[in-house]
Coordinates of C-alpha atoms and ligand atoms in Angstrom, one line a residue:
M1 CA 128.6 159.2 28.1
A2 CA 125.1 156.9 26.5
D3 CA 123.8 160.3 25.9
S4 CA 124.6 164.1 26.6
R5 CA 121.1 165.2 27.5
K6 CA 121.1 167.3 31.6
V7 CA 117.9 165.8 32.9
G8 CA 116.3 168.3 35.6
V9 CA 114.4 166.2 37.9
L10 CA 111.8 167.9 40.4
G11 CA 112.4 167.0 43.7
G12 CA 115.0 164.7 45.6
G13 CA 113.8 162.6 48.0
Q14 CA 114.6 158.9 47.8
L15 CA 113.1 158.9 44.7
G16 CA 114.9 161.1 43.1
R17 CA 118.5 159.1 44.6
M18 CA 117.2 155.9 43.1
L19 CA 116.3 157.5 39.7
I20 CA 120.3 159.0 39.9
E21 CA 121.9 155.5 40.8
A22 CA 120.4 154.5 37.1
A23 CA 121.2 157.3 35.5
N24 CA 125.1 157.6 37.3
R25 CA 125.4 153.7 35.1
L26 CA 124.4 155.4 31.7
N27 CA 126.2 158.1 33.5
I28 CA 123.8 160.2 33.0
Q29 CA 123.9 163.4 34.2
V30 CA 120.8 164.5 36.7
N31 CA 120.4 167.9 38.3
V32 CA 118.3 167.6 41.3
L33 CA 115.4 170.6 42.2
D34 CA 116.1 170.8 46.3
V35 CA 117.2 171.5 48.9
A36 CA 120.8 170.8 49.3
A37 CA 121.8 168.0 50.7
S38 CA 118.9 165.8 49.5
P39 CA 119.3 162.1 49.6
A40 CA 119.5 162.9 45.3
K41 CA 122.5 165.4 45.5
Q42 CA 124.3 163.3 48.3
I43 CA 125.1 160.5 45.4
S44 CA 125.4 163.4 42.3
A45 CA 128.8 165.2 42.5
H46 CA 127.7 167.8 39.8
D47 CA 127.3 172.1 39.4
G48 CA 123.9 171.6 38.0
H49 CA 122.4 170.9 41.0
I50 CA 119.6 174.0 41.6
E51 CA 119.5 175.3 45.6
G52 CA 115.2 175.7 46.2
S53 CA 111.9 174.5 46.6
F54 CA 110.1 172.2 43.4
K55 CA 107.0 174.9 44.7
N56 CA 108.3 178.1 43.6
A57 CA 108.7 179.0 39.9
D58 CA 111.7 181.0 39.9
S59 CA 114.1 177.2 41.4
V60 CA 112.0 175.3 38.1
K61 CA 112.9 178.9 35.3
K62 CA 116.5 177.8 37.0
L63 CA 116.3 173.8 36.6
A64 CA 115.0 174.2 33.5
Q65 CA 118.0 176.8 32.7
V66 CA 120.2 174.1 32.6
S67 CA 118.2 170.9 31.3
D68 CA 117.5 169.1 28.3
V69 CA 114.7 167.1 30.0
V70 CA 112.6 168.2 33.2
T71 CA 110.0 165.3 34.7
V72 CA 109.5 164.9 38.6
E73 CA 109.9 163.3 41.3
I74 CA 106.9 163.7 43.7
E75 CA 104.0 166.0 41.7
H76 CA 103.5 168.3 44.4
V77 CA 104.9 171.2 42.0
D78 CA 104.5 174.6 40.5
T79 CA 102.4 173.2 37.4
H80 CA 102.1 177.8 35.8
M81 CA 105.7 177.3 35.6
L82 CA 107.0 174.1 34.0
E83 CA 103.5 175.2 31.5
E84 CA 105.8 178.7 31.1
V85 CA 109.3 176.9 30.7
A86 CA 107.5 173.7 28.0
G87 CA 108.2 175.6 25.0
Q88 CA 112.6 175.6 26.1
V89 CA 112.9 172.6 27.6
K90 CA 110.9 169.5 26.9
V91 CA 108.6 168.5 30.5
E92 CA 108.0 164.8 30.8
P93 CA 105.5 163.8 31.8
S94 CA 103.1 167.6 30.9
W95 CA 102.4 169.7 32.6
K96 CA 99.0 168.9 32.2
T97 CA 98.8 164.9 32.9
L98 CA 101.2 166.5 36.6
R99 CA 98.3 169.7 37.2
M100 CA 95.2 166.9 36.9
I101 CA 96.6 163.9 39.1
K102 CA 98.5 167.3 41.9
D103 CA 94.5 167.4 42.5
K104 CA 93.2 164.2 43.7
Y105 CA 89.8 164.4 43.2
A106 CA 90.3 166.7 39.9
Q107 CA 91.6 163.0 38.4
K108 CA 88.9 161.1 39.6
L109 CA 86.9 163.2 37.6
Y110 CA 89.5 162.6 34.6
L111 CA 89.7 159.1 35.0
K112 CA 86.1 158.2 35.4
E113 CA 85.5 160.9 31.5
H114 CA 87.1 158.7 30.5
G115 CA 86.0 155.3 31.2
V116 CA 87.7 153.7 34.1
D117 CA 86.5 153.2 37.2
V118 CA 87.1 154.7 40.4
A119 CA 85.9 154.5 44.0
E120 CA 82.6 157.1 44.1
S121 CA 83.7 160.3 44.8
V122 CA 81.6 163.7 46.6
D123 CA 83.4 167.4 46.8
L124 CA 83.0 168.9 49.5
E125 CA 84.5 172.0 49.2
G126 CA 83.2 174.7 51.2
K127 CA 80.6 172.1 52.8
G128 CA 82.1 172.6 56.1
V129 CA 80.6 170.0 59.2
Q130 CA 77.3 169.0 57.1
G131 CA 79.1 168.4 54.2
L132 CA 80.4 165.6 55.8
K133 CA 77.3 164.3 57.7
D134 CA 75.4 164.5 54.5
V135 CA 78.3 162.1 53.1
G136 CA 77.1 159.8 56.1
S137 CA 73.5 159.5 55.6
S138 CA 74.2 158.9 51.6
F139 CA 77.1 156.3 51.4
G140 CA 76.6 155.5 54.8
Y141 CA 79.7 154.5 57.5
P142 CA 82.8 153.8 56.5
F143 CA 83.7 156.0 54.5
M144 CA 87.4 157.8 53.9
L145 CA 87.5 161.7 53.5
K146 CA 90.6 163.0 51.3
S147 CA 92.4 166.1 51.3
K148 CA 92.2 167.0 47.2
T149 CA 96.3 168.1 47.0
E150 CA 99.3 167.9 49.0
A151 CA 98.6 164.3 50.0
Y152 CA 101.2 161.9 50.8
D153 CA 101.6 158.4 52.5
G154 CA 97.6 159.0 54.4
R155 CA 98.4 162.0 55.0
G156 CA 95.2 163.6 54.2
N157 CA 93.6 161.3 54.6
F158 CA 90.9 160.3 57.7
V159 CA 88.5 156.7 57.7
V160 CA 85.1 158.3 59.2
K161 CA 83.9 155.0 60.7
S162 CA 81.0 156.8 62.0
E163 CA 79.0 160.4 63.0
G164 CA 80.9 160.2 66.1
D165 CA 84.2 160.5 63.7
V166 CA 82.4 163.4 61.8
D167 CA 83.6 165.9 64.1
A168 CA 86.9 165.3 64.6
A169 CA 88.0 164.6 61.0
F170 CA 86.9 168.0 59.8
E171 CA 89.6 169.2 63.6
A172 CA 92.3 167.0 61.3
L173 CA 91.3 168.3 57.8
G174 CA 88.9 170.5 57.6
K175 CA 91.7 174.3 56.8
R176 CA 92.3 171.8 52.9
P177 CA 90.5 171.2 50.1
L178 CA 88.1 168.5 50.6
Y179 CA 86.1 165.1 49.1
A180 CA 84.9 162.1 50.6
E181 CA 84.9 158.3 49.2
R182 CA 82.5 155.8 49.3
W183 CA 84.6 152.9 51.0
A184 CA 86.2 150.3 49.0
D185 CA 85.4 147.4 50.6
F186 CA 88.7 144.6 48.8
R187 CA 90.2 141.7 48.8
M188 CA 93.1 143.4 47.7
E189 CA 95.5 146.1 46.5
L190 CA 97.4 145.9 43.5
A191 CA 99.5 148.3 42.0
V192 CA 100.6 148.1 38.7
M193 CA 103.6 150.2 36.5
V194 CA 103.1 152.2 33.8
V195 CA 105.3 153.2 31.1
K196 CA 104.4 156.2 28.4
T197 CA 107.1 156.5 25.6
K198 CA 107.4 158.2 22.3
D199 CA 105.7 154.7 20.7
G200 CA 103.2 153.1 23.1
V201 CA 102.4 152.1 27.0
L202 CA 104.3 148.9 28.1
T203 CA 103.0 147.1 31.6
F204 CA 104.8 146.1 34.6
P205 CA 104.4 143.3 36.1
T206 CA 101.1 142.9 38.4
V207 CA 102.0 143.6 42.9
E208 CA 99.4 143.1 45.5
T209 CA 100.5 146.0 47.9
V210 CA 99.9 146.4 52.0
H211 CA 99.0 149.3 54.2
E212 CA 98.8 149.6 57.3
D213 CA 97.7 153.1 58.4
S214 CA 97.2 154.5 54.9
I215 CA 101.0 153.5 54.2
C216 CA 102.7 150.8 52.0
K217 CA 103.9 148.3 54.4
L218 CA 104.5 145.3 52.0
T219 CA 104.3 144.4 47.7
Y220 CA 104.8 141.3 46.2
A221 CA 106.0 140.2 42.7
P222 CA 103.2 138.3 41.7
P223 CA 100.5 138.8 44.4
R224 CA 99.4 135.7 46.6
N225 CA 96.7 133.8 45.5
V226 CA 95.6 136.3 42.3
S227 CA 95.0 133.9 38.9
P228 CA 97.3 135.1 36.5
E229 CA 93.2 136.6 34.2
I230 CA 92.7 139.2 37.6
T231 CA 96.3 140.3 36.7
Q232 CA 96.1 140.5 33.3
K233 CA 92.4 142.9 33.9
A234 CA 94.9 144.8 36.2
Q235 CA 98.2 145.7 33.7
E236 CA 95.1 146.2 30.9
L237 CA 92.9 148.8 33.1
A238 CA 96.1 150.6 34.2
K239 CA 97.2 150.9 30.7
K240 CA 94.4 152.0 29.8
A241 CA 94.5 154.6 32.4
I242 CA 97.8 155.9 31.8
G243 CA 96.3 156.2 27.9
A244 CA 94.2 159.1 28.9
F245 CA 97.6 161.4 29.8
E246 CA 100.2 163.2 28.2
G247 CA 103.2 162.7 28.6
K248 CA 106.2 159.7 29.1
G249 CA 107.9 158.1 31.9
V250 CA 106.5 155.3 34.6
F251 CA 103.3 155.6 35.6
G252 CA 102.2 154.4 39.3
V253 CA 98.8 153.2 39.8
E254 CA 97.0 151.7 42.5
M255 CA 94.1 149.7 42.2
F256 CA 91.1 148.1 44.6
L257 CA 90.3 144.9 44.0
L258 CA 87.0 143.7 45.4
K259 CA 85.3 141.3 46.3
D260 CA 84.2 140.4 43.4
D261 CA 87.4 139.9 41.4
K262 CA 85.8 144.1 40.0
L263 CA 89.2 146.2 40.1
L264 CA 89.1 150.3 40.6
I265 CA 91.6 152.7 40.8
N266 CA 92.6 154.1 43.3
E267 CA 94.4 156.9 42.3
I268 CA 97.5 157.2 40.4
A269 CA 100.8 158.8 40.8
P270 CA 103.5 160.6 38.0
R271 CA 106.4 158.8 38.3
P272 CA 108.4 156.2 39.6
H273 CA 106.4 154.8 43.4
N274 CA 106.8 152.6 46.3
S275 CA 105.2 150.0 45.2
G276 CA 107.5 149.4 41.9
H277 CA 111.0 149.4 44.1
Y278 CA 110.6 145.9 43.8
T279 CA 111.7 146.3 40.3
I280 CA 116.1 147.1 41.3
E281 CA 115.9 143.7 42.2
A282 CA 113.2 141.7 40.5
C283 CA 112.9 143.0 36.8
P284 CA 116.0 143.7 33.9
L285 CA 114.6 147.0 33.6
S286 CA 114.0 148.8 36.9
Q287 CA 111.4 151.7 37.2
Y288 CA 113.9 153.6 37.4
D289 CA 116.1 152.8 34.2
A290 CA 112.7 152.6 31.9
H291 CA 111.4 156.2 33.7
L292 CA 115.0 157.6 32.3
R293 CA 114.9 155.9 29.0
A294 CA 110.8 157.3 28.3
I295 CA 112.0 160.7 29.3
L296 CA 114.8 160.3 26.9
D297 CA 113.7 159.1 24.0
L298 CA 116.0 155.5 24.6
P299 CA 116.1 152.0 23.2
I300 CA 113.2 149.9 26.4
P301 CA 112.8 146.0 25.5
A302 CA 109.0 144.8 26.7
S303 CA 110.8 141.4 28.0
G304 CA 112.9 143.4 30.0
L305 CA 110.0 144.6 32.6
R306 CA 109.5 141.7 33.2
L307 CA 109.1 139.3 36.1
R308 CA 112.9 137.6 37.0
E309 CA 112.4 136.3 40.1
P310 CA 109.6 136.9 43.0
S311 CA 110.2 139.6 45.3
I312 CA 108.3 141.1 48.2
M313 CA 109.5 144.5 49.7
L314 CA 109.2 145.6 52.9
N315 CA 109.0 149.4 53.5
I316 CA 111.8 150.5 56.4
L317 CA 109.5 153.2 57.8
G318 CA 110.4 155.7 61.4
G319 CA 109.0 154.5 64.4
Q320 CA 109.2 154.9 67.6
T321 CA 113.1 156.0 68.5
P322 CA 115.5 157.0 66.2
D323 CA 117.0 155.1 65.4
S324 CA 115.3 152.6 64.3
H325 CA 115.3 152.1 60.3
I326 CA 118.8 151.8 61.5
Q327 CA 118.0 148.1 63.5
I328 CA 116.2 147.3 61.1
A329 CA 118.5 148.1 58.2
N330 CA 121.3 145.8 60.5
R331 CA 118.9 142.7 61.0
A332 CA 118.8 142.4 57.2
L333 CA 122.6 142.4 56.4
T334 CA 122.5 139.1 57.7
S335 CA 120.0 138.1 55.7
P336 CA 120.8 136.9 52.3
N337 CA 119.1 137.3 49.4
A338 CA 118.1 141.3 50.8
S339 CA 118.6 143.3 49.4
I340 CA 118.7 146.7 51.3
H341 CA 118.5 150.4 50.5
L342 CA 118.7 153.6 53.0
Y343 CA 117.8 156.9 51.5
G344 CA 119.8 159.6 53.7
K345 CA 116.8 160.7 55.3
G346 CA 117.7 162.7 58.3
D347 CA 115.6 162.6 60.9
A348 CA 112.9 159.4 61.2
R349 CA 109.8 160.6 62.2
P350 CA 106.9 157.9 63.1
G351 CA 105.8 156.7 59.5
R352 CA 108.5 159.2 57.7
K353 CA 110.4 156.5 54.9
M354 CA 114.0 155.9 55.7
G355 CA 114.2 153.3 53.1
H356 CA 113.1 149.2 51.7
I357 CA 114.4 146.3 51.9
T358 CA 113.5 143.5 48.9
V359 CA 113.7 140.2 49.0
T360 CA 114.4 137.9 46.3
A361 CA 113.9 134.0 45.4
P362 CA 112.9 131.3 43.6
S363 CA 109.3 130.8 44.7
L364 CA 107.4 132.7 46.5
A365 CA 106.8 131.2 49.5
E366 CA 110.8 131.4 50.0
A367 CA 111.0 135.0 50.0
E368 CA 108.2 134.9 52.0
A369 CA 109.7 132.8 54.1
E370 CA 113.1 134.6 54.2
I371 CA 111.6 138.6 54.9
Q372 CA 108.8 137.3 57.5
P373 CA 111.9 137.3 60.7
L374 CA 112.1 141.1 59.1
V375 CA 108.2 141.8 58.8
D376 CA 108.0 140.2 62.6
F377 CA 111.4 142.9 64.2
V378 CA 109.3 145.3 62.5
D379 CA 106.3 144.4 64.6
D380 CA 107.4 144.1 67.5
L381 CA 109.6 147.7 67.3
K382 CA 105.8 149.3 66.2
G383 CA 104.8 147.9 70.0
Ligands
ATP1 P1 100.1 157.8 48.2 O1 100.8 157.4 49.4 O2 100.2 156.2 47.9 O3 99.8 158.6 47.3 P2 97.7 158.5 49.6 O4 98.5 159.9 50.8 O5 97.6 159.9 48.4 O6 99.5 157.5 49.7 P3 95.5 157.0 49.1 O7 96.5 155.8 48.2 O8 94.5 157.6 49.1 O9 96.4 158.1 50.1 O10 94.8 156.1 50.4 C1 96.2 154.9 51.0 C2 95.6 154.2 51.9 O11 94.3 154.4 51.8 C3 95.1 152.9 50.5 O12 96.0 152.4 49.6 C4 94.2 152.2 50.8 O13 94.5 150.8 52.3 C5 93.6 153.7 52.3 N1 91.9 153.7 50.9 C6 92.0 155.2 50.7 N2 91.1 154.9 49.9 C7 90.1 153.9 50.2 C8 88.7 154.1 50.1 N3 88.2 154.5 48.8 N4 88.4 152.7 50.7 C9 89.1 152.0 51.2 N5 90.5 152.2 51.5 C10 91.5 153.1 51.3
MG2 MG1 99.1 160.1 46.4
MG3 MG1 98.2 155.9 47.6

């Protein structure tokens, strides 16, 4: 066994599952707090798992009791219990970081205070429909209405295109704590996975992310038609942003590259991230390897985070039929450089992340040529 310490993870979705794939190779036990048969538990047989919710204080406490280091694969967790157990068990990243980041508006204010450029935001809590109209007058349309909390995969976002959308936007999200963001008229979205260790801050390469309906669809490593100066600037900005937070582990940093080449941070995830899945095949160490090593203070050679080969990742989302994700995976079986990941989730719902495919090749053009038929197939199924 490389390490006899036990890692506890709040959440047993696909990120927890891929973390366990990395932990299994090092024979490190990961205790998962989530419902029985969650994707992560399916591939990890031992009696250290806890059945319950990562939002439930007692369950978090139980996980802490059987673990040496506690981490997360989702930020929407009970941070108060994490604060309480932090005296007895290591919590990485810090509960303070999790509490700050899980509120997207608080996160933006914090980044701004630390000199990091973010999209301009306005608090809308308690301001009702009139608040939205006021934002429309000051920011202009479109603007992005966002829920401060419990937001992921675009569930919590509403593009307000004109004053005529205000009522529908409020109808959709009005019961949640809201803020608004000025529209970022970006040329491209970029992302960088950052690794915070006991010794400092390292980064994986910059990738391009393509979102459809506010959900990540594709990532390109390296980004298409972006200069090395910009990819380096993105890594530096990501480092600066993550340097402002306490604790160890990997962080996903999403950015907008504006038309004048200025970079703005969109948001930060205090955990492995969809935009880092490509690292499993494309880098010597994956984001999951890096996360485990960072929280356990194990060595991470910086060159282990380099891009070994260009890669493209395509998400497999739930579609119009219950088995469309299986059809996509089956189609990818005939693609020689496609690594297929299915997450073992139960039912497919439209837009639910069911798996992903990564193609690596000696050049990005070759990877594009190989993945294009799969992208076409996904688009056809979507109708
Ligand atoms: P995730 O699953 O990454 O946590 P999320 O639900 O928190 O996503 P955001 O990252 O806030 O959502 O937004 C999702 C996508 O919506 C972005 O990647 C981008 O494509 C678009 N978007 C978000 N904010 C803006 C903005 N201010 N201007 C323009 N587009 C935006
Ligand atoms: Mg988010
Ligand atoms: Mg996002």
